[in-house]
Coordinates of C-alpha atoms in Angstrom, one line a residue:
Chain A
X1 CA 109.8 122.4 94.6
X2 CA 108.3 119.5 96.5
X3 CA 111.6 118.0 97.5
X4 CA 115.2 117.4 96.5
X5 CA 115.4 115.5 93.3
X6 CA 118.3 113.6 91.8
X7 CA 119.0 112.0 88.5
X8 CA 119.6 109.4 87.3
X9 CA 118.3 107.1 90.1
X10 CA 120.6 104.4 88.9
X11 CA 123.8 104.5 86.9
X12 CA 125.9 101.5 85.8
X13 CA 129.2 102.4 84.2
X14 CA 132.4 100.7 83.1
X15 CA 135.6 101.4 85.0
X16 CA 137.4 104.3 83.5
X17 CA 134.4 106.1 82.2
X18 CA 133.2 109.6 83.4
X19 CA 129.8 110.0 85.0
X20 CA 127.7 113.1 85.9
X21 CA 125.2 113.1 88.7
X22 CA 122.6 115.8 89.0
X23 CA 120.8 117.4 92.0
X24 CA 117.9 119.8 92.0
X25 CA 117.5 121.3 95.5
X26 CA 114.4 122.5 97.2
X27 CA 113.4 125.9 95.7
X28 CA 114.9 128.7 97.8
X29 CA 117.4 126.6 99.6
X30 CA 120.7 128.4 99.5
X31 CA 122.9 125.5 100.6
X32 CA 123.5 122.3 98.8
X33 CA 125.5 119.2 100.0
X34 CA 126.7 116.0 98.4
X35 CA 127.2 112.9 100.5
X36 CA 128.1 109.3 99.7
X37 CA 126.6 106.2 101.3
X38 CA 128.6 103.0 100.9
X39 CA 128.7 99.7 102.8
X40 CA 132.2 100.1 104.1
X41 CA 132.3 103.8 104.9
X42 CA 128.7 104.7 105.9
X43 CA 127.5 108.2 105.2
X44 CA 130.3 110.6 104.2
X45 CA 130.3 114.2 103.4
X46 CA 131.8 115.2 100.1
X47 CA 131.2 118.9 99.3
X48 CA 129.1 121.8 100.4
X49 CA 127.9 124.8 98.3
X50 CA 126.6 128.1 99.6
X51 CA 125.1 129.7 96.6
X52 CA 127.4 128.9 93.7
X53 CA 130.6 128.7 95.7
X54 CA 132.0 125.7 97.5
X55 CA 133.5 126.8 100.9
X56 CA 134.1 123.2 101.9
X57 CA 135.4 120.6 99.5
X58 CA 137.2 118.6 102.2
X59 CA 135.3 115.4 101.7
X60 CA 136.1 114.9 98.0
X61 CA 138.1 111.6 98.0
X62 CA 140.4 112.4 95.0
X63 CA 140.9 114.9 92.2
X64 CA 138.8 112.7 90.0
X65 CA 135.8 114.1 91.9
X66 CA 134.5 117.6 91.1
X67 CA 131.2 119.5 91.5
X68 CA 129.7 122.7 90.4
X69 CA 126.5 124.6 91.1
X70 CA 125.0 127.1 88.7
X71 CA 122.4 129.8 89.3
X72 CA 122.3 129.0 92.9
X73 CA 120.2 126.0 92.1
X74 CA 121.1 122.8 90.2
X75 CA 124.4 121.0 91.0
X76 CA 126.4 118.4 89.1
X77 CA 128.8 116.0 90.7
X78 CA 131.3 114.6 88.2
X79 CA 133.5 111.6 88.7
X80 CA 136.2 111.1 86.1
X81 CA 137.8 107.8 85.3
X82 CA 135.5 105.9 87.6
X83 CA 136.9 103.1 89.8
X84 CA 135.1 100.2 91.4
X85 CA 135.5 101.8 94.8
X86 CA 133.4 104.7 93.6
X87 CA 130.4 102.4 93.7
X88 CA 128.0 103.9 96.2
X89 CA 124.8 105.8 96.6
X90 CA 125.4 109.5 96.1
X91 CA 123.1 111.7 98.1
X92 CA 122.3 115.3 97.7
X93 CA 120.8 117.5 100.4
X94 CA 119.7 121.1 100.6
X95 CA 119.0 123.5 103.4
X96 CA 118.5 127.2 104.2
X97 CA 121.6 128.9 105.6
X98 CA 121.2 132.5 106.4
X99 CA 124.6 134.2 106.5
X100 CA 124.8 137.6 108.2
X101 CA 127.7 139.7 109.4
X102 CA 129.8 137.4 111.5
X103 CA 127.1 134.9 112.0
X104 CA 125.3 132.1 110.1
X105 CA 122.2 130.2 111.0
X106 CA 121.9 126.6 109.9
X107 CA 118.7 124.8 109.2
X108 CA 118.0 121.2 108.8
X109 CA 119.1 119.4 105.7
X110 CA 116.6 117.6 103.4
X111 CA 117.9 114.7 101.4
X112 CA 117.1 113.5 97.9
X113 CA 116.5 109.8 97.0
X114 CA 120.1 109.4 95.8
X115 CA 121.8 108.0 92.7
X116 CA 123.0 104.5 93.0
X117 CA 126.3 104.2 91.0
X118 CA 127.7 100.9 90.1
X119 CA 131.1 100.7 88.5
X120 CA 131.8 97.4 86.7
Chain B
X1 CA 138.3 107.1 116.1
X2 CA 134.7 107.6 115.0
X3 CA 133.5 111.0 115.9
X4 CA 129.8 110.1 116.1
X5 CA 129.1 106.7 117.6
X6 CA 126.0 104.6 117.6
X7 CA 126.3 101.8 120.0
X8 CA 124.1 99.2 118.4
X9 CA 124.4 98.1 114.8
X10 CA 121.3 95.9 114.9
X11 CA 118.3 95.9 117.2
X12 CA 115.5 93.4 117.0
X13 CA 112.4 93.8 119.1
X14 CA 108.7 93.1 119.1
X15 CA 105.8 95.4 118.5
X16 CA 104.8 97.5 121.6
X17 CA 108.3 97.2 123.0
X18 CA 110.2 100.3 123.9
X19 CA 113.2 101.5 121.8
X20 CA 116.2 103.4 122.8
X21 CA 119.1 104.0 120.5
X22 CA 122.3 105.5 121.8
X23 CA 124.4 108.2 120.1
X24 CA 127.5 109.8 121.4
X25 CA 129.8 112.4 119.8
X26 CA 133.3 113.5 120.6
X27 CA 133.3 117.1 119.7
X28 CA 133.4 120.1 122.0
X29 CA 131.8 123.4 121.3
X30 CA 128.4 124.2 119.9
X31 CA 126.7 121.4 118.0
X32 CA 123.4 120.8 116.3
X33 CA 122.1 117.3 116.6
X34 CA 119.8 115.2 114.4
X35 CA 118.2 111.8 114.0
X36 CA 117.4 110.7 110.5
X37 CA 115.5 107.6 109.5
X38 CA 115.8 105.5 106.3
X39 CA 112.8 103.2 105.7
X40 CA 113.4 100.3 103.3
X41 CA 113.7 101.6 99.8
X42 CA 113.2 105.2 100.8
X43 CA 115.5 108.2 101.2
X44 CA 116.7 109.7 104.4
X45 CA 114.1 111.6 106.4
X46 CA 114.5 113.9 109.3
X47 CA 113.0 112.5 112.5
X48 CA 114.0 115.3 114.9
X49 CA 116.6 117.9 115.6
X50 CA 118.1 119.8 118.5
X51 CA 119.5 123.3 118.0
X52 CA 119.1 125.0 121.4
X53 CA 116.7 125.3 124.3
X54 CA 114.8 122.4 125.8
X55 CA 117.1 119.4 125.7
X56 CA 114.2 117.0 125.3
X57 CA 113.0 117.2 121.7
X58 CA 110.0 115.6 120.2
X59 CA 109.9 114.5 116.6
X60 CA 107.6 112.8 114.2
X61 CA 105.9 109.4 114.7
X62 CA 106.2 109.5 118.4
X63 CA 110.0 109.7 118.6
X64 CA 111.8 111.8 121.1
X65 CA 115.5 112.4 121.9
X66 CA 117.3 113.9 124.9
X67 CA 120.5 116.0 124.6
X68 CA 122.7 115.5 127.6
X69 CA 125.6 117.9 127.1
X70 CA 127.7 116.5 130.0
X71 CA 127.6 113.1 128.4
X72 CA 127.9 114.2 124.8
X73 CA 124.9 112.1 124.1
X74 CA 121.7 112.4 122.1
X75 CA 119.7 109.2 122.5
X76 CA 116.6 108.4 120.6
X77 CA 113.6 106.9 122.2
X78 CA 110.1 105.6 121.4
X79 CA 107.9 104.1 124.1
X80 CA 106.1 101.7 121.9
X81 CA 107.3 100.6 118.5
X82 CA 105.3 99.5 115.6
X83 CA 106.2 97.2 112.7
X84 CA 106.3 100.2 110.5
X85 CA 109.3 101.5 112.5
X86 CA 111.5 98.9 110.9
X87 CA 114.2 101.1 109.3
X88 CA 117.8 102.2 109.7
X89 CA 118.4 105.1 112.0
X90 CA 121.2 107.6 111.8
X91 CA 122.5 110.1 114.3
X92 CA 124.2 113.2 112.9
X93 CA 126.1 116.1 114.3
X94 CA 126.7 119.5 112.8
X95 CA 129.5 121.4 114.3
X96 CA 129.3 125.2 114.0
X97 CA 133.1 125.4 114.0
X98 CA 133.4 123.0 111.1
X99 CA 131.0 124.6 108.6
X100 CA 127.7 123.1 107.6
X101 CA 128.5 119.5 106.9
X102 CA 126.8 116.7 108.8
X103 CA 128.9 113.9 110.4
X104 CA 126.9 110.7 110.7
X105 CA 127.1 107.8 113.0
X106 CA 127.3 104.3 111.5
X107 CA 123.6 103.7 111.7
X108 CA 121.4 101.2 113.6
X109 CA 119.2 98.8 111.8
X110 CA 116.0 98.2 113.7
X111 CA 113.8 95.3 112.9
X112 CA 110.4 95.2 114.6
X113 CA 108.7 91.9 114.6
X114 CA 104.9 91.9 114.2

């Protein structure tokens, strides 16, 4: 594809509701990342997928946050019981990561336009 | 303590002035280094990257950065800025030992006056 796409571009939800954010990575990119950009915290890592598995979930702020990736392509970030502090821009990025025996080679990450989430 | 530090939060300068943005990180070991730019209303774009080799790297739009391993620094430079360089600039570090996630600095907002 031409680039990383995310939907929706904007989401306004009421406190306590669940939301799903979608990311379509660049075709052929094996790795997918979710980050969050907020005024107080800057740009923070949330979770990383290599293929359909998530070897690093260390950035997820609470168990209300989860993500999945299917078919090695599209990913969905789900936030349950949203809180006002969840308001932020959620960014998705993708990259090539070639994993060999004992080594991996990282390539640059390309970012999507983000989903601006506002919790009222 | 912040692991990736950008020294200036805001920079204001005139067109044709030179720009240098500082970035320091506090990790040891092998790192990959990046500068991303976010123009108003647009998404993050890669300006340049350092993986290995020549520590002076050139990126798009006339930007360059120098990796100084002994100083844990990766400063961004442009000899002569244009109004269109008004944006927020982010330094980012990828540590091989910590997987593939990027750790970002706090960003520097640059305003170029015409």
